[in-house]
mmCIF file of C-alpha atoms and ligand atoms in Angstrom:
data_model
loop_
_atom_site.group_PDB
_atom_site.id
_atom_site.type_symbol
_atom_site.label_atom_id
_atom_site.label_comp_id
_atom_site.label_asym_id
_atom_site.label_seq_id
_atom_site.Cartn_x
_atom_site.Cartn_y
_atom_site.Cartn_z
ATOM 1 C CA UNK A 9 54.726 48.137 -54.889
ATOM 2 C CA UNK A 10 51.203 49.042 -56.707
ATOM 3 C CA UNK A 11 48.017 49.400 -55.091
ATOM 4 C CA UNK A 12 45.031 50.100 -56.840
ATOM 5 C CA UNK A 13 42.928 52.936 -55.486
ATOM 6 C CA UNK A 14 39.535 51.208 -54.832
ATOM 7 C CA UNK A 15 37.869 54.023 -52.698
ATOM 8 C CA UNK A 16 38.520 57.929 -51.745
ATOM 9 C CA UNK A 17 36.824 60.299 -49.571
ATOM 10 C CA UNK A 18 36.575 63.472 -51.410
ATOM 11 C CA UNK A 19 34.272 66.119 -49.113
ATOM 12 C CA UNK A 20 32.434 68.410 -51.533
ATOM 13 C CA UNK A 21 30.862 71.622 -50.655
ATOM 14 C CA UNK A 22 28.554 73.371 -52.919
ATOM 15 C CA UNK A 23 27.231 76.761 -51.462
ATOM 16 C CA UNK A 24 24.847 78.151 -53.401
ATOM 17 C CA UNK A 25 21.790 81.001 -53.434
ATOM 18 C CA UNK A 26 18.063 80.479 -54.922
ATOM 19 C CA UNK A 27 16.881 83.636 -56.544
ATOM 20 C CA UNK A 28 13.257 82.415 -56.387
ATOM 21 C CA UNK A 29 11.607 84.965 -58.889
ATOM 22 C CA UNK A 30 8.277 86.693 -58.075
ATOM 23 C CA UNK A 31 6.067 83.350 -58.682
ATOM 24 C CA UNK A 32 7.780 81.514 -56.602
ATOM 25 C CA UNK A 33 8.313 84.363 -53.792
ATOM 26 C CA UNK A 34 4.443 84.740 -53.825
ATOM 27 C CA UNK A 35 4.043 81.308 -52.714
ATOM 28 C CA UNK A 36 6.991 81.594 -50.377
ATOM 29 C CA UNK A 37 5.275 84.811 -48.483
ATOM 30 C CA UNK A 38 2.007 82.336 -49.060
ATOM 31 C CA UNK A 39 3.885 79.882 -46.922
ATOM 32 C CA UNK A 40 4.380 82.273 -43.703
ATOM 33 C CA UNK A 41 1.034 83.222 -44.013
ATOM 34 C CA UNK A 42 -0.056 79.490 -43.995
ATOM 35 C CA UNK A 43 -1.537 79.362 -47.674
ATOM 36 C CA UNK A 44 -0.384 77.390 -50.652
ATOM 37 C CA UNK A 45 -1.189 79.179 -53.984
ATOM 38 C CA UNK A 46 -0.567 78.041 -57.225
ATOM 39 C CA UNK A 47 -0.425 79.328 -60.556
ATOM 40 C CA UNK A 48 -3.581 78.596 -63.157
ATOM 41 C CA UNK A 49 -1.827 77.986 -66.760
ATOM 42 C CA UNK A 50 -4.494 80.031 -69.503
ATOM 43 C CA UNK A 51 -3.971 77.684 -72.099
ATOM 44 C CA UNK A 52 -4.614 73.989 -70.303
ATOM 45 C CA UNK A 53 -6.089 74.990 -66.914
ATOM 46 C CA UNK A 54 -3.801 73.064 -64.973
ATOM 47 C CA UNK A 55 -2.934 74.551 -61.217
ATOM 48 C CA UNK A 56 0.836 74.687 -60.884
ATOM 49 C CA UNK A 57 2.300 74.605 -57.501
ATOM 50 C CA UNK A 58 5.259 76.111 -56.592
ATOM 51 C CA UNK A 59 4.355 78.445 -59.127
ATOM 52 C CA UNK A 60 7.389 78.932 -61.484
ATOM 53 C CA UNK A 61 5.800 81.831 -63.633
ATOM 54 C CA UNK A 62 5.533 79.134 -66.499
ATOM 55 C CA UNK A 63 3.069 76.592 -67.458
ATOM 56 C CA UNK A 64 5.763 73.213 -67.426
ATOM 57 C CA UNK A 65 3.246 71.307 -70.126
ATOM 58 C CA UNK A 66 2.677 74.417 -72.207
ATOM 59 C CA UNK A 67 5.837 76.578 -71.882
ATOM 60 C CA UNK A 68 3.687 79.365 -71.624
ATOM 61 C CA UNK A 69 4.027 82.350 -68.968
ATOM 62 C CA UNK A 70 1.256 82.553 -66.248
ATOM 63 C CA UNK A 71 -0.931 85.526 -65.121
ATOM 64 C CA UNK A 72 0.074 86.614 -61.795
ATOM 65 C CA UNK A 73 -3.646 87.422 -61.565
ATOM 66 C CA UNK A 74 -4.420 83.768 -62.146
ATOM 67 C CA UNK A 75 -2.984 82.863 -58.278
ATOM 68 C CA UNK A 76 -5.072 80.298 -56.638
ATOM 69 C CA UNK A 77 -5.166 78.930 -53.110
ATOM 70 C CA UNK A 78 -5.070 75.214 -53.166
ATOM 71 C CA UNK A 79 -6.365 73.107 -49.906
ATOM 72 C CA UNK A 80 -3.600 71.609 -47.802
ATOM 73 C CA UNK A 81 -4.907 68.471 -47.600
ATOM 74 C CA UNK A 82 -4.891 66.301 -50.877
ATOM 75 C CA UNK A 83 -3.972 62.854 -51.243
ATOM 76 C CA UNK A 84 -0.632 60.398 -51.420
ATOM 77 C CA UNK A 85 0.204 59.433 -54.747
ATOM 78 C CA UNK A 86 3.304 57.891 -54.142
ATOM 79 C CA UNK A 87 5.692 57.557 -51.634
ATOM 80 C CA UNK A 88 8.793 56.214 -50.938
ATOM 81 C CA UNK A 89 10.380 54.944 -47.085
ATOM 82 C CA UNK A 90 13.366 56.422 -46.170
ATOM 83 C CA UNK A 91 15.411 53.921 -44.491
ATOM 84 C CA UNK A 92 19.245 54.914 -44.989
ATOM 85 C CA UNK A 93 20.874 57.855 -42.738
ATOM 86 C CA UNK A 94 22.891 59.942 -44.581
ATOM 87 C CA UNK A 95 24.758 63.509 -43.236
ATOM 88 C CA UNK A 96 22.968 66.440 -42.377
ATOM 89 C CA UNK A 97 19.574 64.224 -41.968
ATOM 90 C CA UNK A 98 17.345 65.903 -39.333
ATOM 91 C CA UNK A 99 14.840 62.727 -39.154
ATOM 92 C CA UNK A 100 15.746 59.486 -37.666
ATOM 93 C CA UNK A 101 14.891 56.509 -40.307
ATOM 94 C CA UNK A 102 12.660 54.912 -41.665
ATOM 95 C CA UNK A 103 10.121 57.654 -42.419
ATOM 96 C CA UNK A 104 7.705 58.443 -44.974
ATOM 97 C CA UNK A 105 8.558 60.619 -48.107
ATOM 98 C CA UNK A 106 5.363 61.261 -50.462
ATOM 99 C CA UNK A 107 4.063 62.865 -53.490
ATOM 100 C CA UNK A 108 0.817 64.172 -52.054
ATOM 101 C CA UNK A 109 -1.562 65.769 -55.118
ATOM 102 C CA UNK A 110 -3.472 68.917 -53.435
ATOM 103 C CA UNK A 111 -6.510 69.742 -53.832
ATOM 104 C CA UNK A 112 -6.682 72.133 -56.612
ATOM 105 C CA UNK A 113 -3.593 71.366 -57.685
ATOM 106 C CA UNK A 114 -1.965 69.689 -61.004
ATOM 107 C CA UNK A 115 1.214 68.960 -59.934
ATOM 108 C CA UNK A 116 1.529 67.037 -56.879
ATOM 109 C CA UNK A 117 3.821 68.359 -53.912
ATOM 110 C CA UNK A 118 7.185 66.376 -52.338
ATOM 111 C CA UNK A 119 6.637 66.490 -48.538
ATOM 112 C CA UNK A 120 6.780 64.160 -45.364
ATOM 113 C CA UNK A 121 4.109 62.245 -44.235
ATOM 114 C CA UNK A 122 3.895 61.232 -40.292
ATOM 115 C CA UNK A 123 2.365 58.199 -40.657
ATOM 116 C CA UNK A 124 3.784 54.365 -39.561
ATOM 117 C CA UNK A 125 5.969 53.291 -42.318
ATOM 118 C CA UNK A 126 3.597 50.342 -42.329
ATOM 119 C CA UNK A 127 0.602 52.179 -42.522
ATOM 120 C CA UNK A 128 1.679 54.625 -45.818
ATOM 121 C CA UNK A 129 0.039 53.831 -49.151
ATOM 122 C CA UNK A 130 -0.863 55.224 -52.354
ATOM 123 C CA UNK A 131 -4.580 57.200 -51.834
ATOM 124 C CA UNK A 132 -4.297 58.220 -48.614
ATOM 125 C CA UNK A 133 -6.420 61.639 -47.376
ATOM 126 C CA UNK A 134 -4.128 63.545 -45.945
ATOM 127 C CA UNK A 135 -3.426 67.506 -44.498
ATOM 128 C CA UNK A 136 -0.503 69.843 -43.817
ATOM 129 C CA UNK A 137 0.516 70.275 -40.248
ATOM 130 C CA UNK A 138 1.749 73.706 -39.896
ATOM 131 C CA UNK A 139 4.265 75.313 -38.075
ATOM 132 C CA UNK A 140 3.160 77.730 -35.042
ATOM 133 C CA UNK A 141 3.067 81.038 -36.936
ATOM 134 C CA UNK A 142 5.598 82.843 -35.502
ATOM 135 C CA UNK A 143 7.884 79.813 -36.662
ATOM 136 C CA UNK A 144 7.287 80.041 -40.224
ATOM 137 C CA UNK A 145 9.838 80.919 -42.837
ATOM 138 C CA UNK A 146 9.383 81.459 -46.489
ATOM 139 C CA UNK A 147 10.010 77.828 -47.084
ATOM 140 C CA UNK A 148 8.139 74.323 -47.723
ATOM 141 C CA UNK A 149 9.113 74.127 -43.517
ATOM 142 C CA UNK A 150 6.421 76.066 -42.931
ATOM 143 C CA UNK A 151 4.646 72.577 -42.927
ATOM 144 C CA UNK A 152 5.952 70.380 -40.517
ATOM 145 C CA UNK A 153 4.129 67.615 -42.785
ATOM 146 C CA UNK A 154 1.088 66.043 -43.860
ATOM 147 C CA UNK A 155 -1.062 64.116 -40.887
ATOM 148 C CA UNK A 156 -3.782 61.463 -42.223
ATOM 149 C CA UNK A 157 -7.292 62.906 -42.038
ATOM 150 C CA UNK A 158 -9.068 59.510 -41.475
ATOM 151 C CA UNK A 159 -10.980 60.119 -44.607
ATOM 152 C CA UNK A 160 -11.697 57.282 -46.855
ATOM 153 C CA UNK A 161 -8.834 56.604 -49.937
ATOM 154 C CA UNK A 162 -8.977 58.238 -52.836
ATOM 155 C CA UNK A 163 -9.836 55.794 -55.736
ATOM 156 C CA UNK A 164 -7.015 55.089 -57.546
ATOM 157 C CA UNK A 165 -8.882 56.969 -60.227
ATOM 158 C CA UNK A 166 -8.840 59.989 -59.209
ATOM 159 C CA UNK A 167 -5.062 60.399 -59.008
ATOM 160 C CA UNK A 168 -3.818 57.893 -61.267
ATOM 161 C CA UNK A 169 -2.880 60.220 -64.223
ATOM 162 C CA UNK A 170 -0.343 61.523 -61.361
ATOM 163 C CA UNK A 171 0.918 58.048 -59.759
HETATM 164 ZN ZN1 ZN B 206 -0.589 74.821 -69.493
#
């Protein structure tokens, strides 16, 4: 008798290490210290955040002396709801996942948002909540996420090169 094999459970682990590089362990160290820096490219101007020692538009390297500290709060430019468990999830669905553009900054950051999933939408003010201090580790958990300030939306102007 033949049976076709329609499904398999195949677990896969994948250990791996991040050598973050001096850019990026500037704005990790940043992080514990409750700052966000970025990177200023010489060429275009743009802020870069997490810096990557590299300009992504240009391709050129960046001036460790060109580090600037960016505002935690910025605004949502997009976001998505999270509505589907999957393993190893520490939040219970549906939440709020968001691209949040920082003040200061040219790339926009990947971070929660504690907000009603009814409530989130594109130009939203918001601003990081950080961890207590002696909590902090040299990673994006340093911010527990972004709160909403109250502030009036952003026009859809002023982020819509990064929606
Ligand atoms: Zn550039």
């Amino acid at each position: 008798m033949n049976y076709a094999v329609t499904r398999m459970l195949a677990p896969v682990r994948l250990p791996f290490v991040v050598t973050p590089g001096e850019a990026l362990s500037r704005f990790l160290s940043a992080l514990v210290e409750g700052r966000l820096i970025g990177e200023r490219c010489s060429e275009c101007s743009k802020v870069v955040l997490p810096p990557r020692g590299a300009c992504p538009t240009c391709g050129i390297a960046t001036n460790p002396r060109d580090n600037v500290t960016v505002s935690d709060g910025g605004t949502v430019v997009m976001f998505c709801i999270v509505n589907i468990p999957f393993e190893g999830q520490t939040i219970k669905p549906p939440y709020v996942y968001a691209s949040i553009l920082l003040d200061g900054a040219d790339v926009p950051l990947l971070h929660l948002v504690e907000v009603p999933v009814d409530k989130a939408r594109m130009g939203m003010r918001v601003r990081a909540e950080w961890a207590p201090p002696t909590e902090r580790k040299p990673s994006l958990e340093a911010i527990r996420w972004f709160v909403p300030t109250g502030e009036p939306d952003a026009s859809y102007e002023a982020y819509k090169e990064y929606a």
